[in-house]
mmCIF file of N, CA and C in Angstrom:
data_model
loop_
_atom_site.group_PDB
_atom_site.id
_atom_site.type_symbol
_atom_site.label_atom_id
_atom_site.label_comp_id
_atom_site.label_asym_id
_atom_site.label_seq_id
_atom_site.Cartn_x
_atom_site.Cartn_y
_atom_site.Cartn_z
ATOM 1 N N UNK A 14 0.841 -1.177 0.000
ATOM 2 C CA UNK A 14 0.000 0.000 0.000
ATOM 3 C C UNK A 14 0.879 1.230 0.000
ATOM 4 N N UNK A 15 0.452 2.320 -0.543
ATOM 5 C CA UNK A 15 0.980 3.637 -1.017
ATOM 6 C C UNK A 15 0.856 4.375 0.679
ATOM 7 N N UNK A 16 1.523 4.131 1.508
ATOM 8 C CA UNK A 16 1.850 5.168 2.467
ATOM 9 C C UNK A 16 2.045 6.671 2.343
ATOM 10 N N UNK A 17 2.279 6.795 1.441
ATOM 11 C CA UNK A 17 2.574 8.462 1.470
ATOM 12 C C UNK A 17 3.556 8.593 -0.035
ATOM 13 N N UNK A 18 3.971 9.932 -0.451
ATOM 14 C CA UNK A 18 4.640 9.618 -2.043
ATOM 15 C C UNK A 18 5.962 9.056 -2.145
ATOM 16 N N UNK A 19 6.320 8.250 -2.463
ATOM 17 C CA UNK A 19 7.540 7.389 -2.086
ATOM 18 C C UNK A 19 7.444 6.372 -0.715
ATOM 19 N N UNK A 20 6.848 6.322 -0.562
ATOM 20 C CA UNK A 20 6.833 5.611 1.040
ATOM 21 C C UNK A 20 5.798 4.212 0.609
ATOM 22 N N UNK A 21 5.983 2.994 0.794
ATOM 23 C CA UNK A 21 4.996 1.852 0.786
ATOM 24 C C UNK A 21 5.327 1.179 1.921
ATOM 25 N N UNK A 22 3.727 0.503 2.241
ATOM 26 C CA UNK A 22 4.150 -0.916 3.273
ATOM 27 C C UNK A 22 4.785 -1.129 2.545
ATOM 28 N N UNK A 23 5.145 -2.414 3.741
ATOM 29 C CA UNK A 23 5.839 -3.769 4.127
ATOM 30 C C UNK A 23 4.670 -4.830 2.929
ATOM 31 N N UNK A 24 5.277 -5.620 2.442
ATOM 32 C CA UNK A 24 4.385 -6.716 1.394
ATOM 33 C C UNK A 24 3.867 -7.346 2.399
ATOM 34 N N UNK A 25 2.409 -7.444 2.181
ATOM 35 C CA UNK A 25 1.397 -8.973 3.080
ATOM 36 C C UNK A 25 1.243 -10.030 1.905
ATOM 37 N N UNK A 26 1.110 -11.127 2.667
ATOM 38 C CA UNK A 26 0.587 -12.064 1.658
ATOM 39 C C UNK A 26 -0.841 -12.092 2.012
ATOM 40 N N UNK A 27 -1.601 -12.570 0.584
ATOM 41 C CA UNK A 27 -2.866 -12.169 0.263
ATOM 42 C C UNK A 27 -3.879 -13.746 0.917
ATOM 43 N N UNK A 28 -3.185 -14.199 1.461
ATOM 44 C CA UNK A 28 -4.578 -15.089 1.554
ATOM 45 C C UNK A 28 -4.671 -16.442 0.686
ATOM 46 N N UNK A 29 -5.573 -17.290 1.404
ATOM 47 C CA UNK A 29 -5.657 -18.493 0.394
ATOM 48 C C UNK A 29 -6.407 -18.108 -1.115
ATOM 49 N N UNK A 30 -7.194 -17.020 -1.135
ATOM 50 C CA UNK A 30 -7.427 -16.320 -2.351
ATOM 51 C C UNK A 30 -6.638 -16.475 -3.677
ATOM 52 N N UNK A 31 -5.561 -16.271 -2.960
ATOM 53 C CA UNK A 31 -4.017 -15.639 -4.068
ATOM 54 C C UNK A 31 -3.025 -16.899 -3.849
ATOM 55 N N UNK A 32 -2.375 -17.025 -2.972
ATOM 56 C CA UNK A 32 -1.822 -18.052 -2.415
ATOM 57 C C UNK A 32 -2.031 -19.214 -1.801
ATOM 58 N N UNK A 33 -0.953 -20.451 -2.896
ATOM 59 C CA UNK A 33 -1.481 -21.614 -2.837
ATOM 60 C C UNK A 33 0.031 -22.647 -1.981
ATOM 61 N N UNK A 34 0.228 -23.506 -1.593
ATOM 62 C CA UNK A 34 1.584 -24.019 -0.997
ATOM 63 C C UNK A 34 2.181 -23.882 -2.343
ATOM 64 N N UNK A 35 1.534 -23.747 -4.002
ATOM 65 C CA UNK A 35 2.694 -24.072 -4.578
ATOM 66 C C UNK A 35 3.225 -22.286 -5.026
ATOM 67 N N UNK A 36 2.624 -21.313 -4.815
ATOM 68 C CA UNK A 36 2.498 -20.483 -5.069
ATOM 69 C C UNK A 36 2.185 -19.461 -5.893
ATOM 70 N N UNK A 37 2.028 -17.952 -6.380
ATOM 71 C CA UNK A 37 1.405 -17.866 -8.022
ATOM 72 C C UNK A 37 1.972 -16.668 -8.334
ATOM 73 N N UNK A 38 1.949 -16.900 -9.365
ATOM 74 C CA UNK A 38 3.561 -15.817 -10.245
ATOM 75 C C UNK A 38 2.678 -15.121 -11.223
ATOM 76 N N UNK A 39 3.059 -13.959 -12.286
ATOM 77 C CA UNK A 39 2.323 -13.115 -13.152
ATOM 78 C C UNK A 39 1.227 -12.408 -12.684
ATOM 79 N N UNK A 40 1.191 -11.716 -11.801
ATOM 80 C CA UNK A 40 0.057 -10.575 -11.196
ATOM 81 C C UNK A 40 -0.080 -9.542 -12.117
ATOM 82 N N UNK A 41 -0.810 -9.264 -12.475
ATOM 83 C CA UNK A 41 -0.678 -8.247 -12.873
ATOM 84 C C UNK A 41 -2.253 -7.284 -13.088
ATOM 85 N N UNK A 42 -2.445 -6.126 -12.733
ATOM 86 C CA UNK A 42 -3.938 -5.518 -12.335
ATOM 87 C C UNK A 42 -4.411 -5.427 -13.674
ATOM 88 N N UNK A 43 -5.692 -4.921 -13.915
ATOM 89 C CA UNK A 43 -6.496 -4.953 -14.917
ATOM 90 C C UNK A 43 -6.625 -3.581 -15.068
ATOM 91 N N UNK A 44 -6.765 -2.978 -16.244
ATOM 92 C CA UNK A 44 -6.643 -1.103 -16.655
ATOM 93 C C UNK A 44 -7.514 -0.165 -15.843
ATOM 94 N N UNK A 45 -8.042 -1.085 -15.246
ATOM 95 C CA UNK A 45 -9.443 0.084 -14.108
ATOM 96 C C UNK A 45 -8.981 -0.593 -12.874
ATOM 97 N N UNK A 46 -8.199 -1.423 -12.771
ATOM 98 C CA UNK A 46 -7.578 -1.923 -11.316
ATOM 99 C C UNK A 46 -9.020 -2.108 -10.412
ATOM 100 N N UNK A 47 -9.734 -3.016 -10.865
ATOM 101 C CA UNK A 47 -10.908 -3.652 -10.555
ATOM 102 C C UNK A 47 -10.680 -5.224 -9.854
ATOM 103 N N UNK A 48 -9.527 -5.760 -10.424
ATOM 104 C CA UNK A 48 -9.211 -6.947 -10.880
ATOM 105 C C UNK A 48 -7.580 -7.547 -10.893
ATOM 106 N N UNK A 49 -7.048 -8.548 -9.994
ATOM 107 C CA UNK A 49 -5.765 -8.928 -9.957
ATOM 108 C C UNK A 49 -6.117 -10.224 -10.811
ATOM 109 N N UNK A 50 -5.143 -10.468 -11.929
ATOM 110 C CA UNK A 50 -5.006 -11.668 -12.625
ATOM 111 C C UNK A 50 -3.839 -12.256 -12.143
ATOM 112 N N UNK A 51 -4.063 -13.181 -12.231
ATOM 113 C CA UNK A 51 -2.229 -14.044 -11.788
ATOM 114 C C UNK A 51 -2.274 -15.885 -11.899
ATOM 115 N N UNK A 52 -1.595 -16.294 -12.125
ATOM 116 C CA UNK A 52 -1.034 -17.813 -12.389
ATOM 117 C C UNK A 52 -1.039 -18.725 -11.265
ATOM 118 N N UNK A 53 -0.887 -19.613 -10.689
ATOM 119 C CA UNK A 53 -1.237 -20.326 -9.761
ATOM 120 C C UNK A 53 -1.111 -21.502 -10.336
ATOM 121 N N UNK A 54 -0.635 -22.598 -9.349
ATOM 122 C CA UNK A 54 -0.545 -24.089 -9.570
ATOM 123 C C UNK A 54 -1.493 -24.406 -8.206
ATOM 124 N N UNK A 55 -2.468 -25.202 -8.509
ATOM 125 C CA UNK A 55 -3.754 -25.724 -7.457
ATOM 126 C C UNK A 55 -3.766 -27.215 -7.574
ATOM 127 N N UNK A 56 -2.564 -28.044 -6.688
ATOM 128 C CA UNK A 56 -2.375 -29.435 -7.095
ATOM 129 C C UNK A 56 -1.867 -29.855 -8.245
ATOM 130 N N UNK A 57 -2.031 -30.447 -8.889
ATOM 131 C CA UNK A 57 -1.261 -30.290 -10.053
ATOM 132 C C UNK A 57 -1.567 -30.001 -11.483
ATOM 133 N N UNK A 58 -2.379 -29.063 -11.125
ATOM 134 C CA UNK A 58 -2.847 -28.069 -12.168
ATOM 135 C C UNK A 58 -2.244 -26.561 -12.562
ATOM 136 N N UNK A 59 -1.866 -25.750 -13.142
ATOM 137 C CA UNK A 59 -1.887 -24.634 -13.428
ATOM 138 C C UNK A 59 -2.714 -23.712 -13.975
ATOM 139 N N UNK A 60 -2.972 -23.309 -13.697
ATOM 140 C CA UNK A 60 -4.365 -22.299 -14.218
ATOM 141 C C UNK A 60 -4.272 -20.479 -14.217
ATOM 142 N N UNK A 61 -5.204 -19.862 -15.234
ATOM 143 C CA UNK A 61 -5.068 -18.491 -14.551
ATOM 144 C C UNK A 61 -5.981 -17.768 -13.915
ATOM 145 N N UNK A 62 -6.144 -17.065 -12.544
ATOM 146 C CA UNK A 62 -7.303 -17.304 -11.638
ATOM 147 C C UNK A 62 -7.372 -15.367 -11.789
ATOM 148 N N UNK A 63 -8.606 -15.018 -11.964
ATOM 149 C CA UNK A 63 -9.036 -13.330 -11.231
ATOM 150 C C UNK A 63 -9.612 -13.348 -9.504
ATOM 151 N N UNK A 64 -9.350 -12.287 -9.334
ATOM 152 C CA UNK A 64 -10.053 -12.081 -7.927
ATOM 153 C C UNK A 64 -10.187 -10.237 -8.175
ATOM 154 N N UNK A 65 -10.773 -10.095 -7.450
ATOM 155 C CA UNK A 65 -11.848 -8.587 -6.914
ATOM 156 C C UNK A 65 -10.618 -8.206 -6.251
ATOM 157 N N UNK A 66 -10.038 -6.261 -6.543
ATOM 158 C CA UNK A 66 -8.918 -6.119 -5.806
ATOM 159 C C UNK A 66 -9.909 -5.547 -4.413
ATOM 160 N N UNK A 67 -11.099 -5.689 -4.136
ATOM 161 C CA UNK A 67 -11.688 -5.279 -2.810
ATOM 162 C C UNK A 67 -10.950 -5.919 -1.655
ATOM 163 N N UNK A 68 -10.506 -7.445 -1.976
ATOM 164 C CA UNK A 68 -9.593 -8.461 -1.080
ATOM 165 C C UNK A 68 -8.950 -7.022 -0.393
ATOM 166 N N UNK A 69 -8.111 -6.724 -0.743
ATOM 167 C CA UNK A 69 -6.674 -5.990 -0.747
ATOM 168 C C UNK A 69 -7.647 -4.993 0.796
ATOM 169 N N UNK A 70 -8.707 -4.575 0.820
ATOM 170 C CA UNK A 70 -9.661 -4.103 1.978
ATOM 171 C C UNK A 70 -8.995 -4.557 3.454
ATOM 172 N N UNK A 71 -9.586 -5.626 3.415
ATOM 173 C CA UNK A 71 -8.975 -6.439 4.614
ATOM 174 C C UNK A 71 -7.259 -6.692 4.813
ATOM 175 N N UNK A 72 -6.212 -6.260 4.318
ATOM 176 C CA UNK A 72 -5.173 -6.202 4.547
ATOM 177 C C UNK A 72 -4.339 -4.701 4.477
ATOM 178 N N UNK A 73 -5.300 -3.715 4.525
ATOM 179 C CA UNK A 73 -4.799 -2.210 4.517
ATOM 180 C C UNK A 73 -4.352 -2.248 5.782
ATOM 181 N N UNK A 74 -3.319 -1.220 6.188
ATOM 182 C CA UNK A 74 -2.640 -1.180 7.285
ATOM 183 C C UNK A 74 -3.519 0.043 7.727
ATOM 184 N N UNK A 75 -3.429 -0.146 9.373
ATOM 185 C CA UNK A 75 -4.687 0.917 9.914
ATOM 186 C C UNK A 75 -4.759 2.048 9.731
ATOM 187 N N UNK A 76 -3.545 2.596 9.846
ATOM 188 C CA UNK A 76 -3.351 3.879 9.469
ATOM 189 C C UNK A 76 -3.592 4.194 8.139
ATOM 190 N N UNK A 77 -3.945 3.674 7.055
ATOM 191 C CA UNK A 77 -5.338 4.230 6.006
ATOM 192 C C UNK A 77 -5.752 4.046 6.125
ATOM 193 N N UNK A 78 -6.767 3.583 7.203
ATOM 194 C CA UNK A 78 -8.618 3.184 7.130
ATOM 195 C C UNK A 78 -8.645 4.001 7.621
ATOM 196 N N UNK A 79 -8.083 4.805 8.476
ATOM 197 C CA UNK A 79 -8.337 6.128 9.059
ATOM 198 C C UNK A 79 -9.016 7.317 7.882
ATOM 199 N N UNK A 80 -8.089 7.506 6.625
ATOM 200 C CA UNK A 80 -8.191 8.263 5.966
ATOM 201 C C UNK A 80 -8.895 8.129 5.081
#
C-alpha cells in the first residue's frame, strides 16, 4: 500500500485467495484496477485465476482506514 509519495508498506501475503503451498507468479492488475489476474498451480494443475482487488480491503494497514 501507497503510504505516502515514495513511502509503501511492508508486502502482506494475500490469503488463500491468491496463495497456494505451490504459489502464483504473473500478477498483474487490470486497466481500471478492478481486478488482480495471476497464475497459480492448485495441485497439479496450473491455471489463470481473477479475484476482486476489494480483497486488498482487509489487509490495509490501519493507518489508512483512518483516511
Amino acid at each position: 500500500f501507497q503510504m505516502e509519495e515514495d513511502v509503501w508498506s511492508m508486502a502482506v501475503p494475500l490469503g488463500e485467495e491468491v496463495t497456494s503451498i505451490y504459489g502464483a507468479m504473473g500478477s498483474t492488475l487490470s486497466a481500471d484496477g478492478k481486478y488482480l489476474f495471476f497464475s497459480s498451480r492448485r495441485g497439479d494443475k496450473r491455471a489463470k485465476y481473477w479475484i476482486s482487488t476489494e480483497i486488498f480491503e482487509k489487509f490495509k494497514p490501519i493507518e489508512l482506514q483512518i483516511k
